């Protein structure tokens, strides 16, 4: 794993929405570092703040969000960077694939128009090599008949095609950091693999670091070096992918992995985590997972678990992690 | 595009439901203040003005502004050839200019929005016909068009508003149609059809609210344009008629005295320029925030 | 099957949809591109038809036809024996109440300026329920999909992707539809919530005798919900049969590929996309899959394979389906090339 100076360092990041009197803490006390060329997977509950975390790094949060903490990218503090410089970074070093393909593409312009615009911007920003033509960009993400797609409007493409157009745009010029929020949800298994391979190649050829947010745990397992698991706005476990998947230490991670569909005696078995997701505006004082946790002890309900290191670069926020709980 | 443009204006919360982009720069505070001042003057008119605007005072004919020799604080901006207080006339002018402009924008906006909605949502023949007419109206220079209409309809406030509406509705129609065409392909509109909604409720509940920000921005820009049009018509004697007061009219009336009493023309002229520039600056700022691709 | 007595809930007969593609040059001619070609299937009442296939193969197009959001270029679509493209306005209104949908993109599905309670109850209101009564049902609908009741007062931008998708599901369920079109409804959800929603969908189906058209990429999920599965490639249905059989013993090379990849154990890159993706403007002769198929031979280039029975109830469009079902080349062919 690459070490040394981190490319991205997030320290004590908090993002709040809603009224200050009754805040929704979408991201709470997040600490995270990413080395150049590293691939990090983020998984976790729906609504646990994954998209918000990424948007905070890209500074694309809505104005209503209250952000505090530090986000350092290549030595620059992003949260206090003037918008003009931030825009320059976004054009060149930082790229993001957003979770919402339809709303990220302008319905009034053809795919070609929009792709050309991105390519022009990247060229101006002096993006690193490899900038091909629009057709090449689409071919790289395995779109059939790319010349035809350039002339089509977003609504004339299938969901998966739109998603690939966005991936194509974000990877057109190798950025130093690529944040991909659910880049493959709408894709069939074979094209999905090709996109993941594209990310890996980007890392290998240009040293791009990748943050991939996805509900597809198998994608994370096969692509990423490290994985972060989030629950109710907090990072609950972080560690080397292999280790986390082999021996998850947080009960939420364990329950999440257990709810993957299994095939038992010819039947698909689903095992959802019992109980309800907590309301982010009314979190209990202790561990947010306590109410649904099979291993919870009274302490869990009273006090928020502190970080505990359970292996090399493997940390867990759980009172019982040290005991090899559950 | 790419990451930065990820948040489409229609997608977030905020003042108009949209989000002002940082790219729009700082808000034009001075222009906004002027716009507010004019709106207050237009609405509060009579209550603020020190005199009745068409009250002649033959003891103070062509009194210069207060700071010029011979001026007095009784008429801070001076008086005209009939001794009427310039400040009061400017305020009254603001009232007429702004109200006609506002009414014209509202009327043109309503007609344009309705036709644009119909054209965009129904498509087909309706769209073809409406859009051809729109193209025709947009192709004509608006002053010429206005002159032609006034010649045909005659003067008077009602007619002026009608004429201004005729010259501006097409821009709203074009804007709304293009918004509708894009919005109607979005999933939530398709799903509204699946839910069983009829075209009119879909247009009003799902499409219009999402096009509203652009319409508002165009409306603000249009106020400036409408003020110019009304002033020009009034200046030419084809717009507001005395005893009503308007800046354009005041400018025309003061022209004869330009050499002896500059304030008769400078004040109304300045008012027009300031008002137009302020509404434009405000509109441009909103536009940069809501419409970075320059669709308006 | 006893379903022969009453007409099936859905019957598609030779369904075809082509779109016009704008010309490349100013004076060029617009060209038709087929999104779905000759698609035929039936869904008995109370059952689930799962549709899988490559991205862009026409699955959503079939869904949109069933929802009457597009009209077919050829073929017929019968719901309870009635051609849905030959309805009177009154029949259409009744049909709109019977069928609801959930789409794949949770960010596009909700009207940005509408509050959640109005979103989930809008279908009720469209069918004549008054506003107070409809909105009173919002908390119950939200609970059904595991959202806290105070979400009712929020706007879509205040929800995450997965939460939005649950709103979309609650909305679709609000009018007690008989037929649900589910176009990748759970892809945006985490696996635990996904399991919850799928369990809910199955429960609702059993309780209310619902019929589903379910589109998905995750084969385990498709298998969990579906009775019958159809596999699409490039606008055509290439395999159709009972879910278990199709997904366990696929008889078409494309399905085989999908199943091999779905096992998900292979390291990334072990199974690569081989051959050329077909060009919709100039589709290959014969079988559309032959450019990527390890079994392809001269017959495949010459003739389009027709749907034929591989086993009882199990249809496949491949000249060499016996060899495929036997897995003759699965591990060694160019299809599963070692990295
Ligand atoms: N603009 C906003 N205003 C209020 N609350 C918000 C806003 N944006 C997000 N939230 C809340 O913040 C929380 C985190 O949302 P986020 O989109 O980051 O989740 P996520 O982890 O990406 O989920 P998913 O996997 O479903 O996409 C959610 O509970 C959501 O309701
Ligand atoms: N309105 C349209 N105009 C032109 N072409 C269209 C239109 N809608 C769909 N298509 C084309 O039809 C084909 C099938 O699209 P469809 O959305 O049905 O695919 P899909 O199987 O749902 O794919 P995905 O899994 O990516 O969602 C695509 O090639 C698409 O470009
Ligand atoms: S017909 Fe031939 S080319 Fe087509 S899938 Fe079967 S073996 Fe492959
Ligand atoms: Mg998200
Ligand atoms: Mg689709």
PDB file of N, CA, C and O in Angstrom, chain C residues 62-90:
ATOM      1  N   UNK C  62     -39.292  -1.904 -22.751  1.00  0.00           N
ATOM      2  CA  UNK C  62     -40.429  -2.792 -22.524  1.00  0.00           C
ATOM      3  C   UNK C  62     -41.274  -2.253 -21.363  1.00  0.00           C
ATOM      4  O   UNK C  62     -42.506  -2.193 -21.441  1.00  0.00           O
ATOM      5  N   UNK C  63     -40.604  -1.811 -20.305  1.00  0.00           N
ATOM      6  CA  UNK C  63     -41.326  -1.276 -19.154  1.00  0.00           C
ATOM      7  C   UNK C  63     -42.157  -0.060 -19.556  1.00  0.00           C
ATOM      8  O   UNK C  63     -43.319   0.073 -19.181  1.00  0.00           O
ATOM      9  N   UNK C  64     -41.567   0.823 -20.353  1.00  0.00           N
ATOM     10  CA  UNK C  64     -42.283   2.042 -20.735  1.00  0.00           C
ATOM     11  C   UNK C  64     -43.465   1.725 -21.637  1.00  0.00           C
ATOM     12  O   UNK C  64     -44.476   2.430 -21.613  1.00  0.00           O
ATOM     13  N   UNK C  65     -43.342   0.692 -22.436  1.00  0.00           N
ATOM     14  CA  UNK C  65     -44.478   0.298 -23.267  1.00  0.00           C
ATOM     15  C   UNK C  65     -45.618  -0.176 -22.381  1.00  0.00           C
ATOM     16  O   UNK C  65     -46.767   0.215 -22.556  1.00  0.00           O
ATOM     17  N   UNK C  66     -45.285  -0.978 -21.401  1.00  0.00           N
ATOM     18  CA  UNK C  66     -46.315  -1.500 -20.517  1.00  0.00           C
ATOM     19  C   UNK C  66     -46.978  -0.362 -19.732  1.00  0.00           C
ATOM     20  O   UNK C  66     -48.136  -0.449 -19.355  1.00  0.00           O
ATOM     21  N   UNK C  67     -46.236   0.700 -19.504  1.00  0.00           N
ATOM     22  CA  UNK C  67     -46.787   1.839 -18.784  1.00  0.00           C
ATOM     23  C   UNK C  67     -47.479   2.834 -19.721  1.00  0.00           C
ATOM     24  O   UNK C  67     -47.930   3.884 -19.288  1.00  0.00           O
ATOM     25  N   UNK C  68     -47.499   2.504 -20.993  1.00  0.00           N
ATOM     26  CA  UNK C  68     -48.093   3.390 -21.999  1.00  0.00           C
ATOM     27  C   UNK C  68     -47.385   4.740 -22.051  1.00  0.00           C
ATOM     28  O   UNK C  68     -48.007   5.756 -22.335  1.00  0.00           O
ATOM     29  N   UNK C  69     -46.105   4.769 -21.754  1.00  0.00           N
ATOM     30  CA  UNK C  69     -45.347   6.012 -21.887  1.00  0.00           C
ATOM     31  C   UNK C  69     -44.761   6.105 -23.289  1.00  0.00           C
ATOM     32  O   UNK C  69     -44.310   7.156 -23.720  1.00  0.00           O
ATOM     33  N   UNK C  70     -44.721   4.972 -23.962  1.00  0.00           N
ATOM     34  CA  UNK C  70     -44.320   4.931 -25.361  1.00  0.00           C
ATOM     35  C   UNK C  70     -45.335   4.045 -26.074  1.00  0.00           C
ATOM     36  O   UNK C  70     -45.949   3.193 -25.441  1.00  0.00           O
ATOM     37  N   UNK C  71     -45.483   4.256 -27.372  1.00  0.00           N
ATOM     38  CA  UNK C  71     -46.369   3.392 -28.137  1.00  0.00           C
ATOM     39  C   UNK C  71     -45.510   2.445 -28.973  1.00  0.00           C
ATOM     40  O   UNK C  71     -44.453   2.845 -29.457  1.00  0.00           O
ATOM     41  N   UNK C  72     -45.939   1.200 -29.131  1.00  0.00           N
ATOM     42  CA  UNK C  72     -45.109   0.248 -29.872  1.00  0.00           C
ATOM     43  C   UNK C  72     -45.114   0.552 -31.371  1.00  0.00           C
ATOM     44  O   UNK C  72     -46.065   1.126 -31.892  1.00  0.00           O
ATOM     45  N   UNK C  73     -44.030   0.179 -32.044  1.00  0.00           N
ATOM     46  CA  UNK C  73     -43.990   0.334 -33.494  1.00  0.00           C
ATOM     47  C   UNK C  73     -44.688  -0.847 -34.141  1.00  0.00           C
ATOM     48  O   UNK C  73     -45.185  -0.758 -35.255  1.00  0.00           O
ATOM     49  N   UNK C  74     -44.671  -1.980 -33.447  1.00  0.00           N
ATOM     50  CA  UNK C  74     -45.373  -3.164 -33.945  1.00  0.00           C
ATOM     51  C   UNK C  74     -45.633  -4.065 -32.761  1.00  0.00           C
ATOM     52  O   UNK C  74     -45.006  -3.923 -31.713  1.00  0.00           O
ATOM     53  N   UNK C  75     -46.543  -4.998 -32.935  1.00  0.00           N
ATOM     54  CA  UNK C  75     -46.841  -5.942 -31.874  1.00  0.00           C
ATOM     55  C   UNK C  75     -47.960  -5.465 -30.983  1.00  0.00           C
ATOM     56  O   UNK C  75     -48.446  -4.333 -31.119  1.00  0.00           O
ATOM     57  N   UNK C  76     -48.353  -6.337 -30.076  1.00  0.00           N
ATOM     58  CA  UNK C  76     -49.473  -6.002 -29.208  1.00  0.00           C
ATOM     59  C   UNK C  76     -49.120  -6.264 -27.753  1.00  0.00           C
ATOM     60  O   UNK C  76     -48.279  -7.105 -27.452  1.00  0.00           O
ATOM     61  N   UNK C  77     -49.768  -5.530 -26.891  1.00  0.00           N
ATOM     62  CA  UNK C  77     -49.543  -5.693 -25.466  1.00  0.00           C
ATOM     63  C   UNK C  77     -50.905  -5.810 -24.802  1.00  0.00           C
ATOM     64  O   UNK C  77     -51.690  -4.860 -24.809  1.00  0.00           O
ATOM     65  N   UNK C  78     -51.221  -6.998 -24.285  1.00  0.00           N
ATOM     66  CA  UNK C  78     -52.523  -7.222 -23.681  1.00  0.00           C
ATOM     67  C   UNK C  78     -52.391  -7.273 -22.173  1.00  0.00           C
ATOM     68  O   UNK C  78     -51.489  -7.919 -21.644  1.00  0.00           O
ATOM     69  N   UNK C  79     -53.285  -6.568 -21.486  1.00  0.00           N
ATOM     70  CA  UNK C  79     -53.344  -6.683 -20.045  1.00  0.00           C
ATOM     71  C   UNK C  79     -54.735  -7.197 -19.706  1.00  0.00           C
ATOM     72  O   UNK C  79     -55.732  -6.576 -20.098  1.00  0.00           O
ATOM     73  N   UNK C  80     -54.798  -8.302 -19.043  1.00  0.00           N
ATOM     74  CA  UNK C  80     -56.063  -8.999 -18.794  1.00  0.00           C
ATOM     75  C   UNK C  80     -56.849  -9.157 -20.087  1.00  0.00           C
ATOM     76  O   UNK C  80     -58.053  -8.931 -20.137  1.00  0.00           O
ATOM     77  N   UNK C  81     -56.145  -9.498 -21.121  1.00  0.00           N
ATOM     78  CA  UNK C  81     -56.809  -9.786 -22.386  1.00  0.00           C
ATOM     79  C   UNK C  81     -57.154  -8.569 -23.223  1.00  0.00           C
ATOM     80  O   UNK C  81     -57.570  -8.689 -24.370  1.00  0.00           O
ATOM     81  N   UNK C  82     -56.944  -7.372 -22.660  1.00  0.00           N
ATOM     82  CA  UNK C  82     -57.345  -6.172 -23.385  1.00  0.00           C
ATOM     83  C   UNK C  82     -56.118  -5.456 -23.946  1.00  0.00           C
ATOM     84  O   UNK C  82     -55.129  -5.258 -23.233  1.00  0.00           O
ATOM     85  N   UNK C  83     -56.179  -5.097 -25.208  1.00  0.00           N
ATOM     86  CA  UNK C  83     -55.065  -4.386 -25.843  1.00  0.00           C
ATOM     87  C   UNK C  83     -54.955  -2.987 -25.237  1.00  0.00           C
ATOM     88  O   UNK C  83     -55.864  -2.168 -25.376  1.00  0.00           O
ATOM     89  N   UNK C  84     -53.848  -2.702 -24.559  1.00  0.00           N
ATOM     90  CA  UNK C  84     -53.776  -1.419 -23.861  1.00  0.00           C
ATOM     91  C   UNK C  84     -53.561  -0.245 -24.808  1.00  0.00           C
ATOM     92  O   UNK C  84     -53.663   0.902 -24.405  1.00  0.00           O
ATOM     93  N   UNK C  85     -53.274  -0.541 -26.065  1.00  0.00           N
ATOM     94  CA  UNK C  85     -53.128   0.578 -26.997  1.00  0.00           C
ATOM     95  C   UNK C  85     -54.395   0.790 -27.816  1.00  0.00           C
ATOM     96  O   UNK C  85     -54.397   1.506 -28.807  1.00  0.00           O
ATOM     97  N   UNK C  86     -55.470   0.147 -27.400  1.00  0.00           N
ATOM     98  CA  UNK C  86     -56.765   0.378 -28.043  1.00  0.00           C
ATOM     99  C   UNK C  86     -57.803   0.649 -26.967  1.00  0.00           C
ATOM    100  O   UNK C  86     -58.858   0.050 -26.938  1.00  0.00           O
ATOM    101  N   UNK C  87     -57.460   1.553 -26.044  1.00  0.00           N
ATOM    102  CA  UNK C  87     -58.371   1.827 -24.933  1.00  0.00           C
ATOM    103  C   UNK C  87     -59.140   3.122 -25.135  1.00  0.00           C
ATOM    104  O   UNK C  87     -58.614   4.066 -25.726  1.00  0.00           O
ATOM    105  N   UNK C  88     -60.354   3.178 -24.607  1.00  0.00           N
ATOM    106  CA  UNK C  88     -61.068   4.450 -24.542  1.00  0.00           C
ATOM    107  C   UNK C  88     -60.474   5.242 -23.384  1.00  0.00           C
ATOM    108  O   UNK C  88     -59.821   4.658 -22.514  1.00  0.00           O
ATOM    109  N   UNK C  89     -60.685   6.567 -23.350  1.00  0.00           N
ATOM    110  CA  UNK C  89     -60.134   7.362 -22.243  1.00  0.00           C
ATOM    111  C   UNK C  89     -60.553   6.816 -20.876  1.00  0.00           C
ATOM    112  O   UNK C  89     -59.755   6.806 -19.940  1.00  0.00           O
ATOM    113  N   UNK C  90     -61.785   6.350 -20.751  1.00  0.00           N
ATOM    114  CA  UNK C  90     -62.243   5.824 -19.466  1.00  0.00           C
ATOM    115  C   UNK C  90     -61.474   4.551 -19.109  1.00  0.00           C
ATOM    116  O   UNK C  90     -61.042   4.362 -17.965  1.00  0.00           O
TER     117      UNK C  90
END
